[in-house]
PDB file of C-alpha atoms and ligand atoms in Angstrom:
ATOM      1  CA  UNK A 939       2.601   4.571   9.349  1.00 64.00           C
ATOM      2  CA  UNK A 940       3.478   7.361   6.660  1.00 78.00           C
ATOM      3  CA  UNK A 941       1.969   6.733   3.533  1.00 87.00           C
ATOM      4  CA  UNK A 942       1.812   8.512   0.333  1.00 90.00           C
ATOM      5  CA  UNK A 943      -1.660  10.188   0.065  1.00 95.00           C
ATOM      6  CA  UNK A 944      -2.971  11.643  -3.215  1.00 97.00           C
ATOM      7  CA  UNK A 945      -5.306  14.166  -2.573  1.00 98.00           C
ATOM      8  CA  UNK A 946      -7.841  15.070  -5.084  1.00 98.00           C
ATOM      9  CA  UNK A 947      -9.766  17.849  -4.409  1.00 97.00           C
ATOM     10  CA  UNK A 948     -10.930  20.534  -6.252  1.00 96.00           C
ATOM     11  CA  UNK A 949     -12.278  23.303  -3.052  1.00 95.00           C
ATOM     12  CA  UNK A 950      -8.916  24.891  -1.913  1.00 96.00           C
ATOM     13  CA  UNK A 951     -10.462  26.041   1.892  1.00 94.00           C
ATOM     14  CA  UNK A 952     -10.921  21.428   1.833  1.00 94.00           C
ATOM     15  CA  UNK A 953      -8.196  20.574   0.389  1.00 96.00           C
ATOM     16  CA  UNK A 954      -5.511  22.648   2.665  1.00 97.00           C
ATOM     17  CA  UNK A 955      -7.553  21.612   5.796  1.00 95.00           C
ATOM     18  CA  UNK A 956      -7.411  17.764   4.751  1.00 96.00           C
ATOM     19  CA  UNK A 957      -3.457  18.172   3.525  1.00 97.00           C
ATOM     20  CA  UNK A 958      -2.878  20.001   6.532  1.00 97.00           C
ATOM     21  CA  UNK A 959      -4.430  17.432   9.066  1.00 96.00           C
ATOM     22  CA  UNK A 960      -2.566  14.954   6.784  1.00 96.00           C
ATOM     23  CA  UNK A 961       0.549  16.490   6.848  1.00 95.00           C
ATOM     24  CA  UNK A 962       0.491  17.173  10.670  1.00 94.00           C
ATOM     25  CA  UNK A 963      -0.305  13.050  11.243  1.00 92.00           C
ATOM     26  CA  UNK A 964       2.945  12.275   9.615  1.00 90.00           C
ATOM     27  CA  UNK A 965       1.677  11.758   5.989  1.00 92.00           C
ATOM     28  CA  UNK A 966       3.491  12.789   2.661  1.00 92.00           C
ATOM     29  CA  UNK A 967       0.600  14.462   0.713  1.00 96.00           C
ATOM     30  CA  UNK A 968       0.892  15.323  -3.248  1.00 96.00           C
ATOM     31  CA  UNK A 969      -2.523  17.564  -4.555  1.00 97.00           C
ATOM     32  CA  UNK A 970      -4.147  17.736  -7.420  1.00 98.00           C
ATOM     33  CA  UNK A 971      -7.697  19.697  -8.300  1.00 97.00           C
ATOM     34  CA  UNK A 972      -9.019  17.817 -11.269  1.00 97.00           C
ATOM     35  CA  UNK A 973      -9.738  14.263 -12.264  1.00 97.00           C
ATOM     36  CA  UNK A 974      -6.745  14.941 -15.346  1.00 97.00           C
ATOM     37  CA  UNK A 975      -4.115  16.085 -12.996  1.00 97.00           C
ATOM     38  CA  UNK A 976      -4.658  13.572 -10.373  1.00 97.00           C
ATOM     39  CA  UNK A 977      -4.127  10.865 -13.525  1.00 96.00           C
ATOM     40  CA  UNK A 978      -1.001  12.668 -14.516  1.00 95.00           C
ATOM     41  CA  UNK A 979       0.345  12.083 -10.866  1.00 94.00           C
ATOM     42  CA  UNK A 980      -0.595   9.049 -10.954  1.00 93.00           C
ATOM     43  CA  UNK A 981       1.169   8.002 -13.829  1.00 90.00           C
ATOM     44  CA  UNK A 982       4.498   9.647 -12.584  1.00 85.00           C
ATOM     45  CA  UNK A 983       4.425   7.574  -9.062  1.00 83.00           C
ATOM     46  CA  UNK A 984       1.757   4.852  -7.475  1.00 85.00           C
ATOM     47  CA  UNK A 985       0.414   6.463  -4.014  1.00 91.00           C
ATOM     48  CA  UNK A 986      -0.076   4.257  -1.174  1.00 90.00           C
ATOM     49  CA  UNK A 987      -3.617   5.602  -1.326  1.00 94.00           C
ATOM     50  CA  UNK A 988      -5.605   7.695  -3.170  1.00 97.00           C
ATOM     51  CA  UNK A 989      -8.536  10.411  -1.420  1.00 97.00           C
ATOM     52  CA  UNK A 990     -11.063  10.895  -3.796  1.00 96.00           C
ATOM     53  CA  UNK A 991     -13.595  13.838  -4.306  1.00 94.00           C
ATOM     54  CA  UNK A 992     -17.022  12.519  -5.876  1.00 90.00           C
ATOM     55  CA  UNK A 993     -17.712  15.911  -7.444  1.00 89.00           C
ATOM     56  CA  UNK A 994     -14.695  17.083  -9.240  1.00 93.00           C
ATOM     57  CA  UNK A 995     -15.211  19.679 -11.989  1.00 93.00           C
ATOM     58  CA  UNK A 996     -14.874  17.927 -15.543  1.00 93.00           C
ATOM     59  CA  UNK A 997     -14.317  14.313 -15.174  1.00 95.00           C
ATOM     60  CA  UNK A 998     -16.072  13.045 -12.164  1.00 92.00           C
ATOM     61  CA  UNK A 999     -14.290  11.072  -8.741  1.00 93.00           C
ATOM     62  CA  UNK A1000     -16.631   8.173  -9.799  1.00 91.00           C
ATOM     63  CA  UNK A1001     -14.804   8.023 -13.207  1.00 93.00           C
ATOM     64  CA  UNK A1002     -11.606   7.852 -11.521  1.00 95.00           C
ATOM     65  CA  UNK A1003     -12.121   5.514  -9.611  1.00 94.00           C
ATOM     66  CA  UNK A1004     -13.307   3.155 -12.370  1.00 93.00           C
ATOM     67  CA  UNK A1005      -9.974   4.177 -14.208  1.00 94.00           C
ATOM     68  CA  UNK A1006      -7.759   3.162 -11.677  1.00 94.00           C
ATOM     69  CA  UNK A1007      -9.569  -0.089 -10.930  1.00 91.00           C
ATOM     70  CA  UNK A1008      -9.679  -0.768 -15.270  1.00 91.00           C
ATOM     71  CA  UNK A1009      -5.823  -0.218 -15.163  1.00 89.00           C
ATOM     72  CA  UNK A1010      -3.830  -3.546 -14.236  1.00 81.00           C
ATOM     73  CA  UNK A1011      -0.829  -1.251 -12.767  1.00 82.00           C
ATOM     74  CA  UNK A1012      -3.061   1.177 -10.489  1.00 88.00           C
ATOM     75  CA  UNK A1013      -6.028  -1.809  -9.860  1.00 85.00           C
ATOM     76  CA  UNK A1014      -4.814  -2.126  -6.088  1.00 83.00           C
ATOM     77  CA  UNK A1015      -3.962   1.162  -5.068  1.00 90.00           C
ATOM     78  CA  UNK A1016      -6.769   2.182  -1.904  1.00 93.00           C
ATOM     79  CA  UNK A1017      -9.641   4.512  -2.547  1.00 95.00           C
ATOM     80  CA  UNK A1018     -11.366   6.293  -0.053  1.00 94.00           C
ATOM     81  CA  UNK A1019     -13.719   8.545  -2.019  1.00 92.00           C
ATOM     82  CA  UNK A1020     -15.359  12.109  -0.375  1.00 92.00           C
ATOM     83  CA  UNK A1021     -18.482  13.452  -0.504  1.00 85.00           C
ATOM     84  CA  UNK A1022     -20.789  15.829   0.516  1.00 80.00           C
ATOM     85  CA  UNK A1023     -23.660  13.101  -0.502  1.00 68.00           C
ATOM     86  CA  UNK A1024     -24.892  11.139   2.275  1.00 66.00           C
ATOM     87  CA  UNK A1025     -27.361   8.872  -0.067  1.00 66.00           C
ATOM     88  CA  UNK A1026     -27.551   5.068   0.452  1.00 68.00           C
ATOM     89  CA  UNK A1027     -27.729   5.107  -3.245  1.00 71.00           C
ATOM     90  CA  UNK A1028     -24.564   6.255  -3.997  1.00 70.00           C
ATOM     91  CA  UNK A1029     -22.586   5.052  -1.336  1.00 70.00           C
ATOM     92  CA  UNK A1030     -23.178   1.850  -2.789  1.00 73.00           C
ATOM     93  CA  UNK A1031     -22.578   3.252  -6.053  1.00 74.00           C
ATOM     94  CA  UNK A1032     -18.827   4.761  -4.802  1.00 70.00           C
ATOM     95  CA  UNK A1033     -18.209   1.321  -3.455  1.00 74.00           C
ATOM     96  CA  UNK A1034     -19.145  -0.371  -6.638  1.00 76.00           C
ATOM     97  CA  UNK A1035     -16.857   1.417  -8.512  1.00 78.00           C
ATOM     98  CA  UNK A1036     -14.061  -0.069  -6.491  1.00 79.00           C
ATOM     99  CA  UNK A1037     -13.361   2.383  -3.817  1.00 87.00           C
ATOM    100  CA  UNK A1038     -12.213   0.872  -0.683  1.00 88.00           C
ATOM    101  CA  UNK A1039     -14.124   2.992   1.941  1.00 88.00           C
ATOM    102  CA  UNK A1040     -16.851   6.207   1.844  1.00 87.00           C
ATOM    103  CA  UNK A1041     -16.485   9.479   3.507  1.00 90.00           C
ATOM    104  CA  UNK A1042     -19.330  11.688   4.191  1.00 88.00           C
ATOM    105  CA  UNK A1043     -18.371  15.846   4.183  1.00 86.00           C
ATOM    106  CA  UNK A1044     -18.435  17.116   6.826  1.00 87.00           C
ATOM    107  CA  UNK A1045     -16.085  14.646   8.878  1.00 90.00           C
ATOM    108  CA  UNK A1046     -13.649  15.333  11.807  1.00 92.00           C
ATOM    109  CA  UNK A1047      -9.591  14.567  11.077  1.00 91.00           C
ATOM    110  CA  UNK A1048      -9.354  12.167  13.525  1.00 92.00           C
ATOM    111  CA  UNK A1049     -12.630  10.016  11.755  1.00 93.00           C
ATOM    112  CA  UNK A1050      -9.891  10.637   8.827  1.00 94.00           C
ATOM    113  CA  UNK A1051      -7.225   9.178   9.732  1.00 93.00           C
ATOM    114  CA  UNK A1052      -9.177   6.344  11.696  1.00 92.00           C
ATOM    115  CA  UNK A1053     -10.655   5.034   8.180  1.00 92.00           C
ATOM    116  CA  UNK A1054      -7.042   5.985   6.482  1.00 93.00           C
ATOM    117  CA  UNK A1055      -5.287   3.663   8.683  1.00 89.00           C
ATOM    118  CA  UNK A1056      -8.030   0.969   8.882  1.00 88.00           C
ATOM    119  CA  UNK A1057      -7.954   0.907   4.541  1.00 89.00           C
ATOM    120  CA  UNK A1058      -4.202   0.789   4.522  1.00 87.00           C
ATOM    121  CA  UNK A1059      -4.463  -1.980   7.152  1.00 81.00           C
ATOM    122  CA  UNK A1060      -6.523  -4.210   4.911  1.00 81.00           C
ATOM    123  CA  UNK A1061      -5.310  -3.056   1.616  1.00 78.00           C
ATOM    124  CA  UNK A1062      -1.406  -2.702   2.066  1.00 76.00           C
ATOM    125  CA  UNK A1063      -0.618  -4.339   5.743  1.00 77.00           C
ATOM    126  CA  UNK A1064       3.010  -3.381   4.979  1.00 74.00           C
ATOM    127  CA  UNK A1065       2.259  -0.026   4.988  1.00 75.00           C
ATOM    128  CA  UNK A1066       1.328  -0.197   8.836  1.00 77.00           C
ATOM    129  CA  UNK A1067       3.392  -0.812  11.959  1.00 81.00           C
ATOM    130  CA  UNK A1068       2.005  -3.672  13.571  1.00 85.00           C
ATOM    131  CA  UNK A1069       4.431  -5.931  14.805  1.00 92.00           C
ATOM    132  CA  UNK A1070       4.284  -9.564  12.486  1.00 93.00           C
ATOM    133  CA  UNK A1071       5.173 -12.949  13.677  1.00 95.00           C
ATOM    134  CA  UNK A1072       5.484 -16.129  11.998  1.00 94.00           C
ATOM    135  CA  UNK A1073       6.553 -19.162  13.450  1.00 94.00           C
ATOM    136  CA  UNK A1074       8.690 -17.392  15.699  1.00 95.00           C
ATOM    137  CA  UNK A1075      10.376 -14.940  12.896  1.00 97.00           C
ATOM    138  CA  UNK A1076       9.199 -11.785  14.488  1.00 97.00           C
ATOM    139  CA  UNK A1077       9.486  -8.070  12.699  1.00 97.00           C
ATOM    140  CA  UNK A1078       8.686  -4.681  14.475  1.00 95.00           C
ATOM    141  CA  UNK A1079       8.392  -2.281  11.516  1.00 91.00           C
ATOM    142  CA  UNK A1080       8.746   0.458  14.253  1.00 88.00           C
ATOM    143  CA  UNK A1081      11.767  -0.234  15.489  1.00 92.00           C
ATOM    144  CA  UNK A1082      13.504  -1.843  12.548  1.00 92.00           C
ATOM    145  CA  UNK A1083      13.953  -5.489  14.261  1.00 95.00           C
ATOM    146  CA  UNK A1084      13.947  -8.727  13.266  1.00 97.00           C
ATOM    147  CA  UNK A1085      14.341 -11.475  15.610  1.00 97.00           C
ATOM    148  CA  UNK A1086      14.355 -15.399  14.899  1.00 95.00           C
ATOM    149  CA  UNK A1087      13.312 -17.574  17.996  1.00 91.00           C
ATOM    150  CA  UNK A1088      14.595 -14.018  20.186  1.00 92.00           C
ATOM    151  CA  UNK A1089      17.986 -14.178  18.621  1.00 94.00           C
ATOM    152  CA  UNK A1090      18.073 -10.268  16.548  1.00 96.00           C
ATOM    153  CA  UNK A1091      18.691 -10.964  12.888  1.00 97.00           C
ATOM    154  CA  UNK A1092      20.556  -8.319  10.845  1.00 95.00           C
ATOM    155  CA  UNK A1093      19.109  -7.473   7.662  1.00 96.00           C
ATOM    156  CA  UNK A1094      19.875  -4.600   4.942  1.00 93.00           C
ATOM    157  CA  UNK A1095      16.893  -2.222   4.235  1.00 91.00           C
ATOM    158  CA  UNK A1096      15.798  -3.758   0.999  1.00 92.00           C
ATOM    159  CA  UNK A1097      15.584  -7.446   2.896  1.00 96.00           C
ATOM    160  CA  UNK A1098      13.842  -5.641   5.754  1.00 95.00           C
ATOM    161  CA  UNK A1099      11.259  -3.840   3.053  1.00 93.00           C
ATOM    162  CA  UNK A1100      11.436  -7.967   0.982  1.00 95.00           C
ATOM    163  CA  UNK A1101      10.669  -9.623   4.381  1.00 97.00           C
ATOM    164  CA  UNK A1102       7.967  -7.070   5.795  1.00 94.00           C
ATOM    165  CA  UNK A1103       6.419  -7.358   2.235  1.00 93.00           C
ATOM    166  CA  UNK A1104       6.691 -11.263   2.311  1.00 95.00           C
ATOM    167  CA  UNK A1105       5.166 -12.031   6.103  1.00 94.00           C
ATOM    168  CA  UNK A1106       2.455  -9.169   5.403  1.00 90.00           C
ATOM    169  CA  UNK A1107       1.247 -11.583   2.534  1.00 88.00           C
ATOM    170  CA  UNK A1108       1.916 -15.000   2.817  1.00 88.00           C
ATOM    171  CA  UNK A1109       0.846 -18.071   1.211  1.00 88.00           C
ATOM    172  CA  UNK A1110       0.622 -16.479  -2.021  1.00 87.00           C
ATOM    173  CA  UNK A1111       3.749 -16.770  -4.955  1.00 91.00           C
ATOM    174  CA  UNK A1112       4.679 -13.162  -6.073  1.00 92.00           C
ATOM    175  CA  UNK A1113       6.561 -12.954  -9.347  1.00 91.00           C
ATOM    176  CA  UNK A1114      10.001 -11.018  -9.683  1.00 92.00           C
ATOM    177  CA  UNK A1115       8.220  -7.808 -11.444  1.00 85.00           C
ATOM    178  CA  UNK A1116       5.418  -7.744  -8.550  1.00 84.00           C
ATOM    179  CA  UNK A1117       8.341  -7.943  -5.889  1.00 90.00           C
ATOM    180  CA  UNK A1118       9.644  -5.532  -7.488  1.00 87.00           C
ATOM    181  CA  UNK A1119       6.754  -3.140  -7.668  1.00 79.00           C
ATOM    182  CA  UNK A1120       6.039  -3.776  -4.413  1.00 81.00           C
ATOM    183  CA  UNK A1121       9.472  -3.687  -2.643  1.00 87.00           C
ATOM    184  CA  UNK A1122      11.467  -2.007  -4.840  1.00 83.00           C
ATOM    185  CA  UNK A1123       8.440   0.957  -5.448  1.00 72.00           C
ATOM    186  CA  UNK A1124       6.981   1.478  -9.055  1.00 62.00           C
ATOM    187  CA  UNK A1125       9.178   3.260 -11.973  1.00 53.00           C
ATOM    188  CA  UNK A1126      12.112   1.618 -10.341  1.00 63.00           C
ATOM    189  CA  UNK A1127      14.199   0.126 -13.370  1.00 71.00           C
ATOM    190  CA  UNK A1128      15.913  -2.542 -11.715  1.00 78.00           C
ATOM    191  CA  UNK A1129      16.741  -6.012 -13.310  1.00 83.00           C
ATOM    192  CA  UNK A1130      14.710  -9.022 -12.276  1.00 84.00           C
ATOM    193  CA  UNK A1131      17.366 -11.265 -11.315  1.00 87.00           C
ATOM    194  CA  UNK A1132      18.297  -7.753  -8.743  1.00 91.00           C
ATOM    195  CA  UNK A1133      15.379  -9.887  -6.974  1.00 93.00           C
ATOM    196  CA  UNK A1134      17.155 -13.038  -6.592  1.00 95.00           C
ATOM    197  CA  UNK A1135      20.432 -11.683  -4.963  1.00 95.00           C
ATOM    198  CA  UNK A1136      18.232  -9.706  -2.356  1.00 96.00           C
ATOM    199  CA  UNK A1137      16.514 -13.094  -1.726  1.00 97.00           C
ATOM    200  CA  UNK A1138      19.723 -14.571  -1.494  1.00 97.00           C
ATOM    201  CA  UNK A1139      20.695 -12.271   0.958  1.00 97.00           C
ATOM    202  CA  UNK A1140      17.819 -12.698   3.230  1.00 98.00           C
ATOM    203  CA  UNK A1141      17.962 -16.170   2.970  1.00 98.00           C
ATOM    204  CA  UNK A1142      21.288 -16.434   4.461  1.00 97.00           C
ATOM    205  CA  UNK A1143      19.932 -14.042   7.101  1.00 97.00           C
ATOM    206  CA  UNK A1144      17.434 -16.020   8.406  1.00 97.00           C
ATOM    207  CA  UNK A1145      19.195 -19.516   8.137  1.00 97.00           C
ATOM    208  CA  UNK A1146      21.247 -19.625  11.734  1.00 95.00           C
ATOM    209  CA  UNK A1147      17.146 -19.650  12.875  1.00 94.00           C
ATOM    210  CA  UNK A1148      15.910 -21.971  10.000  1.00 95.00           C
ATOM    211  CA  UNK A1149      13.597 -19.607   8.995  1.00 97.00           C
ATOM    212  CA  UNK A1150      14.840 -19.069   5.515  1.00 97.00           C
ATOM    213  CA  UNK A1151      12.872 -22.243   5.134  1.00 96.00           C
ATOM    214  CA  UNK A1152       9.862 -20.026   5.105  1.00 97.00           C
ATOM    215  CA  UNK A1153      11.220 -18.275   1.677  1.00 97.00           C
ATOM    216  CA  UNK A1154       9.948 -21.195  -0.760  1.00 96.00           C
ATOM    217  CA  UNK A1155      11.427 -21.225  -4.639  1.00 96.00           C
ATOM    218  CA  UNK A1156       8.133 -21.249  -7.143  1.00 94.00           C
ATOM    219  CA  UNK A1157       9.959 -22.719 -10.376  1.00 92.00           C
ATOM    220  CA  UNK A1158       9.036 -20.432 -13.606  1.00 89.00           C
ATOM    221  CA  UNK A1159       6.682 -18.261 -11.497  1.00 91.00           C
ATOM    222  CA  UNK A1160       9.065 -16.586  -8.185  1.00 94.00           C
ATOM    223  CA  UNK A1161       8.435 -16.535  -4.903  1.00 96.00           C
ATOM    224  CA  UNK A1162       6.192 -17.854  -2.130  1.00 95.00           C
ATOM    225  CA  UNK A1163       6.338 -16.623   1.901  1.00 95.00           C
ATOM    226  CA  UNK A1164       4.726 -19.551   3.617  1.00 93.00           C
ATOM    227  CA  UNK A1165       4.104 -21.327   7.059  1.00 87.00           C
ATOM    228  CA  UNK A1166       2.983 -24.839   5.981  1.00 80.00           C
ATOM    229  CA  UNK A1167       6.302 -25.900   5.274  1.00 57.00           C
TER     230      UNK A1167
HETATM  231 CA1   CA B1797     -15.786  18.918  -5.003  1.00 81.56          CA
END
């Protein structure tokens, strides 16, 4: 489960440990030191999470965190904020402000990565590797395969990323630009209707199994994954 991790911390001896134990787990870390610079690298590209420091010098974590939550475009991304506080008060403060989980200084890399994982579980299931299965559709995000009722199913990467994206959040109609976003990655200047031929695509994929059924046509809004039929 590699993930994009913004790291904002502003103690160097903290942040090389964390980046480090990051790093070593598999994850693609990008650092910044202050509240400013972690918004500049936020603007350039969307991490799949951010880790927050509550006491940055200058603009606070807290603030942060209330700016990315405030900004449609950055609203979803998972927080996990850090802090050497351990009061009741504020935890409930950090979560307030929209961060997804609370970590108190010090903590061991392993309790890390355990609430890393669980927040990118519940906050971006397509960023983990659990196996999903639908009404017999069946994707291992490990090993790359799909299979329909056992039989494999070949699929390009973008109709793997479309499908993984679709089962991990289903019953709900995404719009071309969200796909996009979502699938396609942020800053990525493709045309909407790019969406439609990769749905084509998949479509005819999964329709020796029937499952393309799944892949339901929203008229004026896009797309819906869904079981009910
Ligand atoms: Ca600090």
């Amino acid at each position: 489960m590699p993930a994009n991790i913004l790291l904002v911390e502003d103690e160097p001896a903290i942040q090389e440990l964390i980046a480090f134990n990051l790093t070593q787990a598999g994850h693609h870390v990008l650092r910044a030191s202050t509240a400013e610079a972690a918004l500049t690298l936020v603007k350039n590209a969307l991490p799949d999470l951010v880790l927050l420091d509550w006491m940055l010098p200058g603009v606070s974590g807290i603030e942060v965190a209330k700016r990315l939550r405030a900004d449609e475009r950055t609203r979803h991304v998972p927080i996990i904020m850090l802090t050497a506080r351990s009061d009741e008060q504020d935890k409930i403060v950090g979560l307030e402000t929209g961060a997804d989980d609370y970590i108190t200084k010090p903590f061991s890399p392993r309790e890390l990565l355990a609430r890393i994982k669980a927040v990118l579980r519940r906050r971006a299931p397509q960023m983990t590797d659990d196996t999903v299965e639908i009404r017999g559709l069946k994707l291992d995000p490990v090993t790359h395969r799909v299979s329909g009722a056992e039989a494999p199913i070949d699929l390009g990467p973008t109709e793997f990323r479309l499908l993984h994206f679709f089962m991990t959040h289903p019953e709900r109609v995404h719009s071309r630009s969200q796909l996009l976003d979502q699938v396609w990655g942020d800053h990525v200047f493709v045309e909407e209707r790019t969406v439609d031929v990769h749905i084509r695509r998949l479509r005819s994929a999964l329709e020796p199994t029937g499952h393309d059924a799944l892949i339901q046509t929203v008229r004026g809004t896009g797309y819906r994954f869904s079981a009910q039929g």
